[in-house]
Backbone as a ProteinNet text record, in pm:
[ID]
protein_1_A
[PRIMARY]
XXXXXXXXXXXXXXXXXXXXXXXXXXXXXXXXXXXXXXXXXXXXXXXXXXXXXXXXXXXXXXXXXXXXXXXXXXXXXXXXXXXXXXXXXXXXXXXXXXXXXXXXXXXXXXXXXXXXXXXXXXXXXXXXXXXXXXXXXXXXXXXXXXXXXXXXXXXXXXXXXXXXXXXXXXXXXXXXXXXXXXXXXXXXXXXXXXXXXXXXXXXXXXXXXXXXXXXXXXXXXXXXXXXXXXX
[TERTIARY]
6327.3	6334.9	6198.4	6126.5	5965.9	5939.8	6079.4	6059.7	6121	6099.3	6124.1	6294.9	6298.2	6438.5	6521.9	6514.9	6604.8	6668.2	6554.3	6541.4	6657.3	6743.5	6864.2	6948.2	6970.4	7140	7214.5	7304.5	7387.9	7327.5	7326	7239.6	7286.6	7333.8	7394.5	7369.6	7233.5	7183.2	7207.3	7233.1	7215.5	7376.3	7442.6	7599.5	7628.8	7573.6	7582.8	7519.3	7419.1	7371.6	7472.9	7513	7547.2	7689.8	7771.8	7873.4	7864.5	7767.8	7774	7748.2	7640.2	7595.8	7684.2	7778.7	7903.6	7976.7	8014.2	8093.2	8072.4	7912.5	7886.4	7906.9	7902.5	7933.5	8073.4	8145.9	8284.9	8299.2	8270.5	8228.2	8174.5	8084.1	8049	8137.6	8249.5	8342.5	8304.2	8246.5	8164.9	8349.5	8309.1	8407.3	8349.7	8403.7	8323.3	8416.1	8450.5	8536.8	8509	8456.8	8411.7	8544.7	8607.6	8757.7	8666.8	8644.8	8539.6	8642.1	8761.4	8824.7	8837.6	8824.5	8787.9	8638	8577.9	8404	8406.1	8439.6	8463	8516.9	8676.1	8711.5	8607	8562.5	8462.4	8364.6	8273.3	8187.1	8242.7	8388.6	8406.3	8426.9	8491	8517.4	8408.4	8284.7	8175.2	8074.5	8060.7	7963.7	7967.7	8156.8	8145.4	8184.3	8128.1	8145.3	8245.2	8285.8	8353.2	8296	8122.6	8066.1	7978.9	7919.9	7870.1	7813.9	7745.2	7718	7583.9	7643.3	7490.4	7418.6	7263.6	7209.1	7194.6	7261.8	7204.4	7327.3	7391.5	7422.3	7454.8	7410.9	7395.5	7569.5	7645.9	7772.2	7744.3	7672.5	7657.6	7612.1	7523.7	7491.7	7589.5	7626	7753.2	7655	7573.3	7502.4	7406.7	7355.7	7218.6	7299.5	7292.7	7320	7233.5	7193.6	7107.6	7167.5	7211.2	7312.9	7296	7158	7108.4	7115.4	7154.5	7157.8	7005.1	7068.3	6959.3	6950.9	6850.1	6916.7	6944.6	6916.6	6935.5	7125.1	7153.8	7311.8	7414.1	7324.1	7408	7386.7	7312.3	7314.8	7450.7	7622.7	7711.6	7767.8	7713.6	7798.8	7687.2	7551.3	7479.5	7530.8	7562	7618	7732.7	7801.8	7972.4	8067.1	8022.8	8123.1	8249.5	8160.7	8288.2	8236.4	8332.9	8319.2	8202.3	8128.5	8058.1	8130.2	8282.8	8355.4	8447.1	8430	8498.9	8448.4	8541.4	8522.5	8384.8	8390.2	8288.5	8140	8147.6	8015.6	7965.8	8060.4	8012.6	7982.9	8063.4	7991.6	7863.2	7838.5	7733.1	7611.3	7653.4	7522	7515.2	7546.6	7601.8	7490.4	7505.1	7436.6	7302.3	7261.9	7116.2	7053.5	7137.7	7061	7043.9	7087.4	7093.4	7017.7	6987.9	6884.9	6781.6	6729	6660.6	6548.4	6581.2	6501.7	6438.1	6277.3	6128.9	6129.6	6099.7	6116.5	5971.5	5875.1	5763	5741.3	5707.2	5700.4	5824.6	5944.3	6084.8	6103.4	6172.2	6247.2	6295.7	6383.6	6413.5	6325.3	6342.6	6287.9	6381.6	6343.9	6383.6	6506.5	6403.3	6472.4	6402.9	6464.9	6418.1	6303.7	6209.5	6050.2	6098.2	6003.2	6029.5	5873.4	5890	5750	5736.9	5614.6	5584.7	5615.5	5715.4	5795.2	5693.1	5636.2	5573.2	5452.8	5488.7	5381.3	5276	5178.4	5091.3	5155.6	5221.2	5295.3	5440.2	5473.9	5617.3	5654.8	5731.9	5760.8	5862.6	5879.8	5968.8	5905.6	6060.4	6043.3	6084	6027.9	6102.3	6194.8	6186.4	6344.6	6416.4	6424.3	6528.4	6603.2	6491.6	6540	6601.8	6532.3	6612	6774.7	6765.5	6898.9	7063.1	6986.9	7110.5	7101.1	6965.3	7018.8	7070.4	7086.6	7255	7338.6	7337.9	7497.6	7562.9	7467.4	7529.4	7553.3	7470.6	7464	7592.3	7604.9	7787.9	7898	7853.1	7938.2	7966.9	7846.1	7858.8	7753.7	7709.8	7698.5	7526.3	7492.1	7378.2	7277	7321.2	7248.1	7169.8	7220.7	7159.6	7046.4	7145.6	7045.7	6906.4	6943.9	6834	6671.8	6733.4	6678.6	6601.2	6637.7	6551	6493.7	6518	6406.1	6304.9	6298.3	6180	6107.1	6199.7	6083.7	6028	6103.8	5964.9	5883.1	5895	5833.5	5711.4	5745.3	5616	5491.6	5628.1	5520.4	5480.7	5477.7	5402.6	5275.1	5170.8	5049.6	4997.3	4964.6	4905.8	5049	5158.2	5322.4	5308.6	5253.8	5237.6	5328.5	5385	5473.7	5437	5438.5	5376.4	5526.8	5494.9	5576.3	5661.2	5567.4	5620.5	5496.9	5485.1	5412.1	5393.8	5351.7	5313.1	5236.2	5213.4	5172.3	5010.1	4872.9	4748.8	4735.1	4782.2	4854.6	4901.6	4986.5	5094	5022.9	4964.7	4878.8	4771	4730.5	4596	4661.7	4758	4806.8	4850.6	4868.5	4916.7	4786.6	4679.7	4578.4	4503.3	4499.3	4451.1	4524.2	4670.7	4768.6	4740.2	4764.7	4728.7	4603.7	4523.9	4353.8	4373.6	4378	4382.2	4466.7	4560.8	4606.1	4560.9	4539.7	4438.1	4514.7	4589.2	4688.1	4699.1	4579.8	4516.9	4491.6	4567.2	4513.5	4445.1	4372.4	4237	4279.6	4424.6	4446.7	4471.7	4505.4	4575.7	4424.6	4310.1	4208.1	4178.7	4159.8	4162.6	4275.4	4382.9	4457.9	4429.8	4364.4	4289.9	4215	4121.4	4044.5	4069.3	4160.6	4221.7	4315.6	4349.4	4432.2	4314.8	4230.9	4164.6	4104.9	4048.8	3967.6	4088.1	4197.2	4271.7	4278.9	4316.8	4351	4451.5	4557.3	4659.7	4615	4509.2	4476	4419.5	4368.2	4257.2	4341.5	4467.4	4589.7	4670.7	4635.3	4685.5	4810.2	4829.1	4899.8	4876.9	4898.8	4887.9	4954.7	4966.6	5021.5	4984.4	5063	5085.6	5120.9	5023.2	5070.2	5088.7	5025.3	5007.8	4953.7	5038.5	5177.8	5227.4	5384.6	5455	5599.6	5555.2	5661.4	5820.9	5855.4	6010.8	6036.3	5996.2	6002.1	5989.6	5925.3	5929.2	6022.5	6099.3	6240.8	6331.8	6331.4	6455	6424.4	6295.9	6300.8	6401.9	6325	6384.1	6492.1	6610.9	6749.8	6810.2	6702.8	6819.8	6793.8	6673.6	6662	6715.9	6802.2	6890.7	6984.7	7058.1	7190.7	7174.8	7104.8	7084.9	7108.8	7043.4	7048.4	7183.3	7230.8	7414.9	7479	7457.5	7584.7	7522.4	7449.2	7429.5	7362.9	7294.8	7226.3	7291.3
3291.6	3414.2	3480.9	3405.4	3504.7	3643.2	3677.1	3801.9	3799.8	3829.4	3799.1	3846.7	3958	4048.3	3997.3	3880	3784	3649.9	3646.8	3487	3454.7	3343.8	3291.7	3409.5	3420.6	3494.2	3395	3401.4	3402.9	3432.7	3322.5	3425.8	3350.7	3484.6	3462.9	3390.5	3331.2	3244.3	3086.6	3095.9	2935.6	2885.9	3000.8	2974.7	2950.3	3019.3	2996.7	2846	2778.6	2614.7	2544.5	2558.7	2438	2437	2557.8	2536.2	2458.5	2497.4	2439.3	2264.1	2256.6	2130.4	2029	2075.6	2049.6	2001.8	2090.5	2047.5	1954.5	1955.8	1793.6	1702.6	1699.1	1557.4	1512.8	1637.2	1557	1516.7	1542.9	1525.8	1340.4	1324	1172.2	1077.5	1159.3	1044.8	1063	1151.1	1160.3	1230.5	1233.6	1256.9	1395.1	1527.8	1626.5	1691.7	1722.3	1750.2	1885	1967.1	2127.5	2185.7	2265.7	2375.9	2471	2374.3	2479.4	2617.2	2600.1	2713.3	2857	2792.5	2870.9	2930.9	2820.4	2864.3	3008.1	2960.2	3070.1	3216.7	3195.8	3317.3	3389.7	3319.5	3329.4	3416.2	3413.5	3478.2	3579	3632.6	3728	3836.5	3733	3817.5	3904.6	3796.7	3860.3	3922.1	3866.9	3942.8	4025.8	4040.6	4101	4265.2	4380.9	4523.3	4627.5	4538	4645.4	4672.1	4658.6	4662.9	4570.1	4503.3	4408.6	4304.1	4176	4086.8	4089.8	4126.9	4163.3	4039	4076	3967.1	3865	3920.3	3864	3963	3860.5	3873.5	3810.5	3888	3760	3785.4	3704	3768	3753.2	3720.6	3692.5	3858.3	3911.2	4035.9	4148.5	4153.7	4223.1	4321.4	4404.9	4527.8	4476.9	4363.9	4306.5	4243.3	4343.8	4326.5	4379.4	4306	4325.3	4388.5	4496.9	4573.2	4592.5	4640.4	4680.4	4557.4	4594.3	4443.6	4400.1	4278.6	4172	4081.8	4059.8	3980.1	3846.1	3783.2	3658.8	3628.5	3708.8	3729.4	3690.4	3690.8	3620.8	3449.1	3424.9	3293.8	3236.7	3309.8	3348.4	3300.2	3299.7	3290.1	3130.1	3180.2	3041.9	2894.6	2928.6	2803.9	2748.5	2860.5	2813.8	2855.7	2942.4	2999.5	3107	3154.8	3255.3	3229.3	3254.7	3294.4	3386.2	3357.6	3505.5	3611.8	3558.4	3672.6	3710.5	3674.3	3766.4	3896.5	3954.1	4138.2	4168.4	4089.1	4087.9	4042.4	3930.2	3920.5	3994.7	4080	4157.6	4296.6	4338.3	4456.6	4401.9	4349.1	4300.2	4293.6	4208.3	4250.5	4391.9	4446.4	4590.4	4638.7	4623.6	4721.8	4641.4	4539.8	4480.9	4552.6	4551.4	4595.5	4726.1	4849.5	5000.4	4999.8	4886.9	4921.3	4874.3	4760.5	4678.3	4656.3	4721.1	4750.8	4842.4	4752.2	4795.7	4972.4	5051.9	5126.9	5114.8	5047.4	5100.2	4995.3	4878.5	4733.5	4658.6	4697.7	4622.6	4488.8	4415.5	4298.2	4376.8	4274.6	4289.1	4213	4323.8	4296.7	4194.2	4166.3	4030.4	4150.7	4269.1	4344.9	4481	4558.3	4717.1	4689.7	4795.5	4776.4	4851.4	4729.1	4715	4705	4815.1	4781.6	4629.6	4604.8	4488.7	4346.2	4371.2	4248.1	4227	4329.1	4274.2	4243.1	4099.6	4037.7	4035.5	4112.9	4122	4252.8	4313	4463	4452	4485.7	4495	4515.8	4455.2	4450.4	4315.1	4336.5	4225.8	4050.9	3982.5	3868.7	3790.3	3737.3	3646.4	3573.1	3479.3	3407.2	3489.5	3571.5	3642.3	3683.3	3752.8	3770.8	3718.3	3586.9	3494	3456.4	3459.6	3412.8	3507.8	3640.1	3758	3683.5	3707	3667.2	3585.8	3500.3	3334.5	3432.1	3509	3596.6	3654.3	3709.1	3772.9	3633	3577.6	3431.1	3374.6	3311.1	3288.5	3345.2	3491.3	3623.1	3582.2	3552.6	3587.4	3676.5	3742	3913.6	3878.5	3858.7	3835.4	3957.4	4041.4	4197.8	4204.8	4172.4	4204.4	4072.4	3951.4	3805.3	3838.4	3888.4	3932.6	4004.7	4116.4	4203.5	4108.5	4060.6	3983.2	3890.7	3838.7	3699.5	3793	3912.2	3914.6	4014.8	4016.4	4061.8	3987.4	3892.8	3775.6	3682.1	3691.7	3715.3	3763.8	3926.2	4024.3	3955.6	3964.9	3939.4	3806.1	3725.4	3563.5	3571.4	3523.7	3524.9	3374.2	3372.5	3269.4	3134.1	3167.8	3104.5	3080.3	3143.7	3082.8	3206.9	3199.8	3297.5	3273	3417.5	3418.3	3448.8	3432.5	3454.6	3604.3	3718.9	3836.9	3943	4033.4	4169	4298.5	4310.9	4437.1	4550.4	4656.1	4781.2	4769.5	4782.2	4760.7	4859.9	4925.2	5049.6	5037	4938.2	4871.9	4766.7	4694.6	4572.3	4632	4710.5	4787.5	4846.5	4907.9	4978.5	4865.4	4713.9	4665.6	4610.8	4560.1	4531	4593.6	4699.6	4784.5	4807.8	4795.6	4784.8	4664.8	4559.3	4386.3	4436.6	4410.6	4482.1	4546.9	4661.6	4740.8	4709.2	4637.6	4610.2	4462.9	4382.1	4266.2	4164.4	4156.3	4012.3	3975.2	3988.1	3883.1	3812.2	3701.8	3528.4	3504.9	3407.8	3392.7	3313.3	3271.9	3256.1	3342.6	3442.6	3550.8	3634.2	3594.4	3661.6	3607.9	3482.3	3386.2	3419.4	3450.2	3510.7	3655.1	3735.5	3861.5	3886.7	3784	3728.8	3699.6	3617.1	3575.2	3697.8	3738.8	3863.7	3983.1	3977.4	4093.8	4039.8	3895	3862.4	3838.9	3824	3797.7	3889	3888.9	3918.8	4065.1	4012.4	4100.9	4212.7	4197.2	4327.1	4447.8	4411.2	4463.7	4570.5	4534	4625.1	4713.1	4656.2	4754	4718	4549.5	4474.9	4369.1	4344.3	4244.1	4103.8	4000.9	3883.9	3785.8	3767.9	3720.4	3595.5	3462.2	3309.6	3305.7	3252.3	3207.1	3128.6	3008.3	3019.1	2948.4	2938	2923.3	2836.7	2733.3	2643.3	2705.2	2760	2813.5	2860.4	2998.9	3066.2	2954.8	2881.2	2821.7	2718.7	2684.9	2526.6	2684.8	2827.8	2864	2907.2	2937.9	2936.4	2852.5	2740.9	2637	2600.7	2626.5	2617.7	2758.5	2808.2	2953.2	2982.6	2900.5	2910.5	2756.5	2686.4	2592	2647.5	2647.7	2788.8	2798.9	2891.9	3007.7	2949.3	2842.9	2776.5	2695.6	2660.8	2611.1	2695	2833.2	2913.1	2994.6	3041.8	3127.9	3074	2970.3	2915.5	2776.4
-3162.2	-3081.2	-3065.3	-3142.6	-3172.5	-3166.5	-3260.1	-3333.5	-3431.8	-3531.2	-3652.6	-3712.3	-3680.8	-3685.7	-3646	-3538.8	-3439.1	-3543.1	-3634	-3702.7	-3766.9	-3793.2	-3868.7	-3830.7	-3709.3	-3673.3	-3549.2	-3539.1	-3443	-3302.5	-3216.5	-3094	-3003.2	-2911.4	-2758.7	-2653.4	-2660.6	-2540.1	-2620.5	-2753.4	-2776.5	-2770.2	-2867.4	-2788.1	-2672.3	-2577.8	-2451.1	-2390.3	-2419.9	-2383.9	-2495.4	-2626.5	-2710.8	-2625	-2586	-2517.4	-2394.1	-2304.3	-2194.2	-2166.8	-2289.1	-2357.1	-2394.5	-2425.1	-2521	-2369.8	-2297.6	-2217.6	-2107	-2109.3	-2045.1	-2085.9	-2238.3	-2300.7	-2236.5	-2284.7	-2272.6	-2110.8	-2018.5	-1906.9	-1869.4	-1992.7	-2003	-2125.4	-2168.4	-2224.7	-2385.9	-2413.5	-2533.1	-2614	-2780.8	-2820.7	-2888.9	-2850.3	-2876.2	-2998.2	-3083.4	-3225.2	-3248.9	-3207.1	-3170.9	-3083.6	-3111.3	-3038.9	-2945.6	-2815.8	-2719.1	-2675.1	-2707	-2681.7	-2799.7	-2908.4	-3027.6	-3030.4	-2960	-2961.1	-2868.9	-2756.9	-2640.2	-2701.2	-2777.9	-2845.3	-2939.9	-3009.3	-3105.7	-3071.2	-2932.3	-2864.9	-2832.2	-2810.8	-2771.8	-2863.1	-2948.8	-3109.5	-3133.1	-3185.3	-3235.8	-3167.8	-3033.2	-2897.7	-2817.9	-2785.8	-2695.1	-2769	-2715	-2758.1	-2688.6	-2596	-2484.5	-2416.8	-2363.5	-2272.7	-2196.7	-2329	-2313	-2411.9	-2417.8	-2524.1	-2565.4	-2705.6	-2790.7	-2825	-2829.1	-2902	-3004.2	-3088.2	-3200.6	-3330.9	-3418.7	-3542.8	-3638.9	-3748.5	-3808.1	-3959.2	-3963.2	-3997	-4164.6	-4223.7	-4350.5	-4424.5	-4332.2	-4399.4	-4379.2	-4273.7	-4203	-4114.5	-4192.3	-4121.2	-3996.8	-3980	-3949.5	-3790.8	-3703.8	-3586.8	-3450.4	-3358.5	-3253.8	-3109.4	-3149	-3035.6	-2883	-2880.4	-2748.7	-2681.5	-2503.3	-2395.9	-2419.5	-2341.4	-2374.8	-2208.2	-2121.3	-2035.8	-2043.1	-2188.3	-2187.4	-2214.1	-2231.5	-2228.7	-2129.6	-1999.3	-1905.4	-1885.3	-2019.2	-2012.7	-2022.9	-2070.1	-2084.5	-1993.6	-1844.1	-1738	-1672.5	-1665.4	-1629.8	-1716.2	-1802	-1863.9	-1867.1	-1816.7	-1800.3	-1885.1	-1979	-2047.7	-2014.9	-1900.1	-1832.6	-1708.2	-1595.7	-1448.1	-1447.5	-1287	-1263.6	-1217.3	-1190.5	-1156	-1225.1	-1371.1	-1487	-1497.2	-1538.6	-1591.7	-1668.9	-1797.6	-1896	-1858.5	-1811.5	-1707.9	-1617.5	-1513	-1452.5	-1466.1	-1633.1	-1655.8	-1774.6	-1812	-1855.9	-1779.4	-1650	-1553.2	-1510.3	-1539.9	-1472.3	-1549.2	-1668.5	-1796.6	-1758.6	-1800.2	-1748.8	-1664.3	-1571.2	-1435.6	-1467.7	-1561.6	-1535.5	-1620	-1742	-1846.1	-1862	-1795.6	-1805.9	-1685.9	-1579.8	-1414.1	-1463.3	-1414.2	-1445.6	-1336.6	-1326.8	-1255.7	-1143.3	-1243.8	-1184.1	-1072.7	-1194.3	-1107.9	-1047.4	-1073.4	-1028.9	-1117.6	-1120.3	-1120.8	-1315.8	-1380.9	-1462.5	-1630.7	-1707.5	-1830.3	-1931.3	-2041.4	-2148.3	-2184.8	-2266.3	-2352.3	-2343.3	-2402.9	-2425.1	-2510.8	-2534	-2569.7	-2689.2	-2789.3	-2889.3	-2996.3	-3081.8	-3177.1	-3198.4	-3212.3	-3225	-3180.6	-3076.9	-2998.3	-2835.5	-2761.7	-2692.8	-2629	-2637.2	-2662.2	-2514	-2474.8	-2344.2	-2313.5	-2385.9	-2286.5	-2238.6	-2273.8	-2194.9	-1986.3	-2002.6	-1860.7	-1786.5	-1728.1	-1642.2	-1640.9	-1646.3	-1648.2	-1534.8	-1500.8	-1355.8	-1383.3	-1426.5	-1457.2	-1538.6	-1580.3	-1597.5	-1460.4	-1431.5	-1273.4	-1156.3	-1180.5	-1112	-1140.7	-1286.2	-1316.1	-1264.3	-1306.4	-1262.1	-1088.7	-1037.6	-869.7	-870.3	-952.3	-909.8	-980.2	-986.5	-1079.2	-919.9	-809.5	-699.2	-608.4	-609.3	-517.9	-495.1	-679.4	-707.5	-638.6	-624.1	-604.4	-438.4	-363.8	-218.4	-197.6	-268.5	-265.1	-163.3	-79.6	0.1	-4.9	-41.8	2.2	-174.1	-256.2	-386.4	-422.2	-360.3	-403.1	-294.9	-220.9	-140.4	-191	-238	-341.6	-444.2	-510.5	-627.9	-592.3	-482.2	-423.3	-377.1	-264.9	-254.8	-331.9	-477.3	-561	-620.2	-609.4	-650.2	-592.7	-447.5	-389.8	-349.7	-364	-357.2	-453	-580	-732.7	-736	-654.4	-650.9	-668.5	-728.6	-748.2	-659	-514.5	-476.9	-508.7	-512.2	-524.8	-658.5	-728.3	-864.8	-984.4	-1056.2	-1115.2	-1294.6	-1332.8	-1466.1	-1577.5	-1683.2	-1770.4	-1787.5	-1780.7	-1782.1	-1696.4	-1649.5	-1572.4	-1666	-1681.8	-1763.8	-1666.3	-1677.3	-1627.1	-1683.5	-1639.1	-1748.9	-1787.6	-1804	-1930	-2040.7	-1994.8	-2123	-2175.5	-2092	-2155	-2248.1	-2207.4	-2290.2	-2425.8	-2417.1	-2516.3	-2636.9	-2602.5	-2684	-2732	-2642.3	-2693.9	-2773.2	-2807.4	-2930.2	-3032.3	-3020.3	-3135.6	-3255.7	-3169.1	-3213.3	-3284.9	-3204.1	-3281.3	-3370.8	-3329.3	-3485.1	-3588.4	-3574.1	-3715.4	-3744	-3648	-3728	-3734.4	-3600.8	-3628.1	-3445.9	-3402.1	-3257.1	-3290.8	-3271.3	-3309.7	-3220.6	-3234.8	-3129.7	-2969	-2968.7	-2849.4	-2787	-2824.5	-2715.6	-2698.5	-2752.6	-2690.8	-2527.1	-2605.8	-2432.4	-2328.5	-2328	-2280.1	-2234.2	-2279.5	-2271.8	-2178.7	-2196.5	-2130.1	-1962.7	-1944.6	-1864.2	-1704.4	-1866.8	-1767.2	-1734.3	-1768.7	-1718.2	-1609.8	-1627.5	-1478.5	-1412.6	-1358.7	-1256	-1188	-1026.4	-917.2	-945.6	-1002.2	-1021.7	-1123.3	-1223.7	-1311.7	-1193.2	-1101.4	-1037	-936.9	-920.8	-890.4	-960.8	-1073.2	-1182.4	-1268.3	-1243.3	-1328.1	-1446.2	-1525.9	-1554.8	-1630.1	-1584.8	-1552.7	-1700.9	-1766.7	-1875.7	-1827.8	-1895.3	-1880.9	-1735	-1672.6	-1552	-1477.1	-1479.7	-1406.4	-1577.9	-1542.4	-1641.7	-1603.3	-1674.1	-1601.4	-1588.4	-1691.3	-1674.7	-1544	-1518.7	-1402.7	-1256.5	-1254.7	-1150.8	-1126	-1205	-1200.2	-1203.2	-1263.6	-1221.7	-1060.8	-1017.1	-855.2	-815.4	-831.9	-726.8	-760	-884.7	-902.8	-796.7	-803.6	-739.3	-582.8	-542.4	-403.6	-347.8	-416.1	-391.3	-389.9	-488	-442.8	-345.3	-344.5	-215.9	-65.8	-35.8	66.8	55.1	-10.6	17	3.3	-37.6	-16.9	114.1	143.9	300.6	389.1	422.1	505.8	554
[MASK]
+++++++++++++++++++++++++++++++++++++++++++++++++++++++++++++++++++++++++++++++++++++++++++++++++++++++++++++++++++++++++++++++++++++++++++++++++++++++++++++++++++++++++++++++++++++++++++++++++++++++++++++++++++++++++++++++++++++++

C-alpha cells in the first residue's frame, strides 16, 4: 500500500482482483475451491458501512480499521464483484466523487491527505479517474463519462499522463517536510528535480512520474468502452 498503517490488513482493492482473478479461472476450467459467494458476502460483512467500502482492516486487532473512502474501492465493481448498477457501488461512487474531487485542479484523488502518505503532494490521480468514468460509461450516463475524459484530457502533458498532480504549493510543502525530517531518498531528489524543470510546474502544477505506465492502459481500456457503448 506504501503506507505503512495500510500494511498486513485486509484490503479492498486486492479482494476485489483475487475475486475477479478467481473468476476467470473458473472461466478456463480451472478447479477454484474458494466459496466466491461467501467471498462476496464476506466483503460486505466486513467493508461495506452503510455507505460505503472502507479501505483497509485488519480483523485480528479489531480496533485497526481504515474508514475514510478510498477511490480504489470501486475496484469492487471494475472487477466484477458487484454490478455498476448496484445500490452499494453507486453510493460509493457517490461518496468518491463528493470527497475526493480536487476542487482546484479537478479529476479525482487516491485518498484524503494524509500526514506522511503523500508522496510529491497530494492531489488527483488519473486512473483513478479513469476508472469511476467506466463506472458512468457502464451506466450509459454520456454527460458525466464526458466530464472525466476531458479532464484528462486538459491534464495530458504532450498525451503523456503522470502518476498523480499536485498544486506547487502542495509539492513544495511536502518537499520541505521530507527534508526536514531527513527521510528524501536520493531518488525522489531526481524526481524534484524533474518536476520543477517541467512544463506543467511553470503553470503552477506539478506532475509526479511522468508518464506512467498505469494511467495510460487505463486510457485506452476506457476510451474502448467508450467507443462501443456511444459511438
Amino acid at each position: 500500500h506504501e503506507f505503512p498503517p495500510y500494511e498486513n490488513g485486509l484490503e479492498v482493492w486486492v479482494n476485489a482482483v483475487c475475486y475477479g482473478g478467481l473468476v476467470e479461472l473458473k472461466k478456463l476450467g480451472f478447479n477454484v475451491r474458494l466459496d466466491l459467494g461467501k467471498l462476496k458476502k464476506s466483503i460486505v460483512k466486513y467493508m461495506w458501512n452503510g455507505k460505503f467500502f472502507i479501505k483497509n482492516i485488519r480483523l485480528r486487532e479489531s480496533s485497526s480499521v481504515a474508514s475514510d473512502v478510498d477511490a480504489c474501492s470501486y475496484a469492487l465493481a471494475d472487477y466484477g464483484v458487484f454490478g455498476d448498477d448496484d445500490e452499494m457501488i453507486k453510493k460509493n461512487v457517490a461518496l468518491i466523487e463528493k470527497e475526493l474531487w480536487h476542487e482546484r485542479i479537478g479529476g479525482l484523488c487516491r485518498y484524503k491527505e494524509y500526514i506522511g502518505r503523500n508522496n510529491g503532494g497530494w492531489g488527483p490521480w488519473p486512473h483513478f479517474t479513469l476508472m469511476v468514468c467506466r463506472h458512468y460509461i457502464r451506466l450509459g450516463d454520456r454527460k458525466n463519462a464526458d466530464k472525466y475524459l476531458k479532464w484528462i484530457l486538459k491534464i495530458a502533458d504532450n498525451g503523456l499522463l503522470p502518476e498523480h498532480i499536485a498544486l506547487k504549493k502542495d509539492f513544495e510543502k511536502w518537499v520541505k517536510e521530507y527534508r526536514g525530517a531527513g527521510i528524501l531518498r536520493e531518488d525522489r531528489e531526481i524526481m524534484i528535480k524533474n518536476i520543477r524543470k517541467s512544463a506543467g510546474f511553470k503553470r503552477g502544477l506539478a506532475y509526479s512520474v511522468l508518464p506512467l505506465a498505469w494511467p495510460h492502459a487505463e486510457f485506452i481500456r476506457t476510451w474502448a468502452l467508450y467507443k462501443t457503448t456511444f459511438l
